[in-house]
Amino acid sequence: EGTLYDGGGTAKRCRDMSKCYVFRSPAGYVKHFVNAGFDVVSLANNHSGDFGPAGRKGTKAVLRNAGIAYAGLKGTDETAVFERNGTTFGFAAFAPNSGTCDVRNLGRAKEIVAGLSARCDIVIVSFHGGAEGAAHQHVPKKTEIYLGENRGDVYRFAHAVIDAGADVVFGHGPHVTRAVELYKDRFIAYSLGNFCTYGRFNLRGPAGIAPILKITTRTDGSFVKGHITPVYQQKTHGPKIDPQKRAIAKVKELTATDFPNGQLVIEEDGRIWKTGNGN
């Protein structure tokens, strides 16, 4: 979330400036994305516009110059297509925020994904949606309203984009980990929690742990296996491997509760496999 931007533009104004979060990272920090191996990022979130059009334009230029693709901006940069090892990947991103591809507009989301599916081998969808915080760790399977805002029905959205041709769906936005699900043999993670934060973020309890997921699919996009690397964060220190493996336990617990008849088995060591497939 936020911008990679060194200056200019006007910071957004909030109704309550004492609770106003405006995110900007130095443009030079893009080197960390490159070194970590990022191929593509989502710009569909509630902070990509924190410095207005100038901030978004600057962020796109920084990413483009670093060779990192991006998607999620309505009408201009809705999707990204890139190739790795002979496989063509399509990427689309959605959020309930101004200037982004709308996670609440299922008809348009399905059009975007279907367009990618027609020309790509594998389609990955990212969404920023759902209510935030420890009270919202479960997938409610209905529209989520938070701070008076419609944050979308992420369950219905994830199923809709898979119906349209998505192969893997990654969610974020609640700032806590949520369950995972297999739908039509396609993998969904409803929230990956907080990945790498700094400063005033709330990292107490479930907000301080997160899964890093590795998903393996067949060439047709169907799920083969997955693995969770559990991490934790403390203020200003970034993510570290969690020897207590709390994120694995949390994903396992939430998945069993929210999708009791689901097809995924989550082992204590982080392996994820489909019921009946063994490990």
XYZ file of C-alpha atoms in Angstrom:
279
model
C 0.000 0.000 0.000
C 1.121 3.558 -0.622
C 3.471 5.249 -3.066
C 7.107 5.013 -4.159
C 7.607 8.710 -4.565
C 10.187 11.295 -3.539
C 8.320 14.559 -3.758
C 5.708 16.841 -5.224
C 2.006 16.227 -5.242
C -0.410 17.087 -2.479
C -1.013 14.774 0.454
C -4.622 13.721 0.892
C -6.835 15.384 3.487
C -8.866 13.314 5.939
C -12.004 14.229 7.858
C -10.099 13.598 11.091
C -6.479 14.608 10.497
C -5.430 13.133 13.860
C -6.207 9.701 12.398
C -4.986 10.312 8.860
C -2.563 7.769 7.403
C -0.642 8.986 4.339
C 1.915 6.537 2.944
C 5.014 7.366 0.935
C 8.247 5.385 0.626
C 11.462 6.673 -0.991
C 11.613 5.812 -4.685
C 14.985 4.177 -4.114
C 13.319 1.501 -2.015
C 12.172 -0.141 -5.250
C 15.553 -1.902 -5.172
C 14.240 -4.014 -2.309
C 11.317 -5.163 -4.463
C 13.754 -6.068 -7.229
C 16.124 -7.900 -4.889
C 13.212 -9.830 -3.371
C 12.154 -11.036 -6.825
C 8.857 -9.208 -7.320
C 7.501 -9.523 -10.876
C 4.272 -7.552 -10.436
C 2.511 -5.444 -7.800
C -1.027 -4.233 -7.188
C -1.807 -0.512 -7.123
C -5.413 -1.217 -6.141
C -5.644 -0.128 -2.512
C -6.747 2.818 -0.387
C -3.289 4.412 -0.180
C -2.015 4.371 -3.783
C -3.686 7.771 -4.236
C -2.308 9.354 -1.052
C -0.348 11.909 -3.094
C -2.879 12.323 -5.862
C -2.268 11.833 -9.591
C 1.353 12.964 -9.248
C 2.044 10.263 -6.673
C 0.470 7.551 -8.789
C 2.322 8.704 -11.897
C 5.617 8.808 -10.032
C 5.074 5.369 -8.521
C 4.318 3.864 -11.918
C 7.467 5.389 -13.397
C 9.621 4.008 -10.583
C 8.168 0.522 -10.996
C 8.385 0.626 -14.778
C 12.042 1.678 -14.712
C 12.771 -1.190 -12.315
C 11.114 -3.725 -14.624
C 8.229 -4.451 -12.257
C 4.745 -4.706 -13.761
C 1.689 -3.205 -12.057
C -2.095 -3.250 -12.308
C -5.299 -2.174 -10.607
C -5.905 1.414 -11.759
C -9.261 1.997 -13.404
C -9.212 2.775 -17.102
C -5.450 3.157 -17.471
C -3.513 0.265 -15.963
C -6.173 -2.297 -15.156
C -4.099 -5.389 -15.960
C -0.545 -6.571 -16.520
C 0.773 -9.396 -18.691
C 4.262 -10.832 -18.306
C 6.140 -13.989 -19.253
C 8.311 -16.202 -17.085
C 9.957 -19.434 -18.256
C 7.696 -19.745 -21.267
C 4.461 -19.203 -19.329
C 2.321 -16.125 -19.921
C 0.827 -14.709 -16.735
C -2.048 -12.252 -16.529
C -2.540 -10.134 -13.423
C -5.531 -8.035 -12.365
C -6.096 -6.150 -9.114
C -9.202 -4.699 -7.466
C -10.190 -2.544 -4.474
C -13.208 -0.519 -3.262
C -11.335 2.774 -3.586
C -11.458 5.753 -5.941
C -9.392 5.373 -9.091
C -9.006 1.602 -8.750
C -10.704 -1.313 -10.468
C -13.755 -1.808 -8.264
C -13.922 -5.028 -6.238
C -17.670 -4.384 -5.822
C -18.428 -4.266 -9.557
C -18.545 -7.981 -10.276
C -19.694 -7.579 -13.861
C -16.725 -5.427 -14.813
C -14.326 -7.587 -12.785
C -15.446 -10.664 -14.694
C -14.970 -8.853 -18.017
C -11.410 -7.880 -17.087
C -10.503 -11.384 -15.943
C -12.123 -13.074 -18.943
C -10.094 -10.823 -21.230
C -6.887 -11.917 -19.529
C -7.892 -15.570 -19.536
C -8.344 -15.489 -23.305
C -4.689 -14.549 -23.865
C -2.776 -15.862 -20.850
C -1.820 -19.293 -19.547
C -2.288 -18.421 -15.874
C -4.420 -15.589 -14.440
C -3.695 -14.207 -10.968
C -6.131 -11.857 -9.235
C -5.369 -9.645 -6.247
C -8.035 -7.884 -4.223
C -7.920 -5.324 -1.417
C -11.180 -5.739 0.449
C -13.011 -6.661 3.611
C -13.235 -5.107 7.062
C -10.092 -4.554 9.127
C -8.688 -5.805 12.399
C -8.831 -8.644 14.905
C -12.636 -8.599 15.008
C -12.737 -9.387 11.281
C -10.584 -12.485 10.866
C -13.448 -14.585 9.502
C -14.828 -14.555 5.954
C -18.475 -13.502 6.512
C -19.719 -14.421 3.013
C -21.571 -11.124 2.712
C -20.865 -7.453 2.012
C -18.548 -5.994 4.637
C -19.122 -2.451 5.904
C -16.238 -0.879 7.822
C -16.046 2.711 9.079
C -19.126 3.431 6.999
C -17.502 2.162 3.786
C -18.616 -0.712 1.584
C -15.503 -2.910 1.468
C -17.057 -5.511 -0.829
C -18.227 -9.114 -0.565
C -14.860 -10.811 -0.996
C -16.283 -14.349 -0.959
C -18.644 -13.611 -3.819
C -15.933 -11.658 -5.652
C -13.361 -14.456 -5.452
C -15.817 -17.018 -6.770
C -16.963 -14.674 -9.552
C -13.466 -14.032 -10.914
C -12.655 -17.747 -10.846
C -15.871 -18.365 -12.784
C -14.520 -15.840 -15.305
C -11.125 -17.538 -15.654
C -8.903 -16.647 -12.675
C -6.586 -19.409 -11.461
C -5.234 -17.996 -8.183
C -6.789 -15.273 -5.994
C -4.823 -13.445 -3.301
C -6.611 -11.121 -0.861
C -5.366 -8.414 1.469
C -6.771 -5.377 3.236
C -8.055 -6.662 6.606
C -4.516 -6.418 8.111
C -5.037 -9.869 9.636
C -4.764 -13.372 8.222
C -7.916 -15.048 6.925
C -8.865 -18.526 5.704
C -7.922 -20.190 2.430
C -10.280 -22.068 0.122
C -10.305 -24.223 -2.982
C -13.095 -23.370 -5.443
C -13.366 -25.212 -8.767
C -9.841 -26.499 -8.105
C -8.545 -22.896 -7.908
C -6.817 -21.499 -4.831
C -8.090 -18.501 -2.845
C -6.360 -16.763 0.072
C -8.845 -14.334 1.606
C -6.240 -12.202 3.406
C -2.466 -12.428 3.722
C -2.308 -10.045 6.677
C 0.523 -7.512 7.066
C 3.625 -8.338 5.043
C 6.220 -5.644 5.747
C 5.275 -2.514 7.698
C 6.944 0.377 9.474
C 6.079 2.865 12.182
C 2.542 3.303 13.449
C 1.020 0.034 12.263
C -0.878 -1.990 14.827
C 1.029 -5.271 15.080
C -0.629 -6.588 18.219
C -1.961 -10.132 18.321
C -3.159 -11.487 14.956
C -2.034 -8.310 13.142
C 1.595 -9.185 13.875
C 1.668 -12.587 12.160
C 1.230 -13.463 8.487
C 1.676 -16.266 5.953
C 3.938 -16.031 2.925
C 2.357 -18.416 0.427
C 3.916 -20.463 -2.334
C 1.331 -22.000 -4.658
C 2.019 -24.619 -7.335
C -0.517 -25.123 -10.128
C -0.786 -27.263 -13.212
C -0.409 -25.616 -16.605
C -4.202 -25.227 -16.736
C -4.178 -23.290 -13.438
C -5.608 -26.039 -11.243
C -4.166 -26.385 -7.759
C -1.390 -28.893 -7.042
C 0.032 -27.898 -3.659
C 0.981 -24.973 -1.475
C 3.257 -24.024 1.371
C 3.037 -21.426 4.148
C 6.161 -19.732 5.454
C 5.062 -18.157 8.764
C 6.417 -14.726 9.652
C 5.953 -12.224 12.443
C 6.646 -8.511 12.812
C 7.620 -6.117 15.554
C 7.717 -2.344 15.226
C 10.161 -1.140 12.512
C 11.904 -4.530 12.228
C 10.124 -5.972 9.189
C 9.082 -9.618 8.775
C 11.030 -12.451 10.389
C 10.550 -16.218 10.236
C 8.325 -17.259 13.131
C 9.665 -20.346 14.958
C 6.283 -20.652 16.692
C 4.577 -21.011 13.290
C 1.588 -19.007 14.485
C 0.400 -18.024 11.008
C 0.192 -21.680 9.983
C -1.931 -22.474 13.020
C -4.116 -19.428 12.382
C -4.767 -20.272 8.714
C -5.526 -23.874 9.687
C -7.950 -22.776 12.426
C -9.787 -20.191 10.325
C -10.044 -22.478 7.299
C -11.542 -25.280 9.397
C -14.072 -22.852 10.897
C -15.041 -20.859 7.796
C -14.930 -23.736 5.275
C -15.609 -26.899 7.320
C -16.411 -28.907 4.199
C -13.443 -27.579 2.249
C -10.967 -29.619 0.226
C -7.697 -28.279 1.643
C -5.502 -29.943 4.243
C -3.016 -27.715 6.085
C -0.179 -29.493 7.855
C 1.638 -28.172 10.926
C 4.793 -27.684 8.837
C 2.933 -25.401 6.410
C 2.276 -27.829 3.576
C -1.098 -27.413 1.861
C -2.626 -30.141 -0.245
C -5.980 -31.197 -1.612
C -8.000 -33.879 0.165
C -7.375 -37.237 -1.473
C -4.143 -36.165 -3.177
C -1.774 -37.086 -0.352
C 1.259 -34.873 0.233
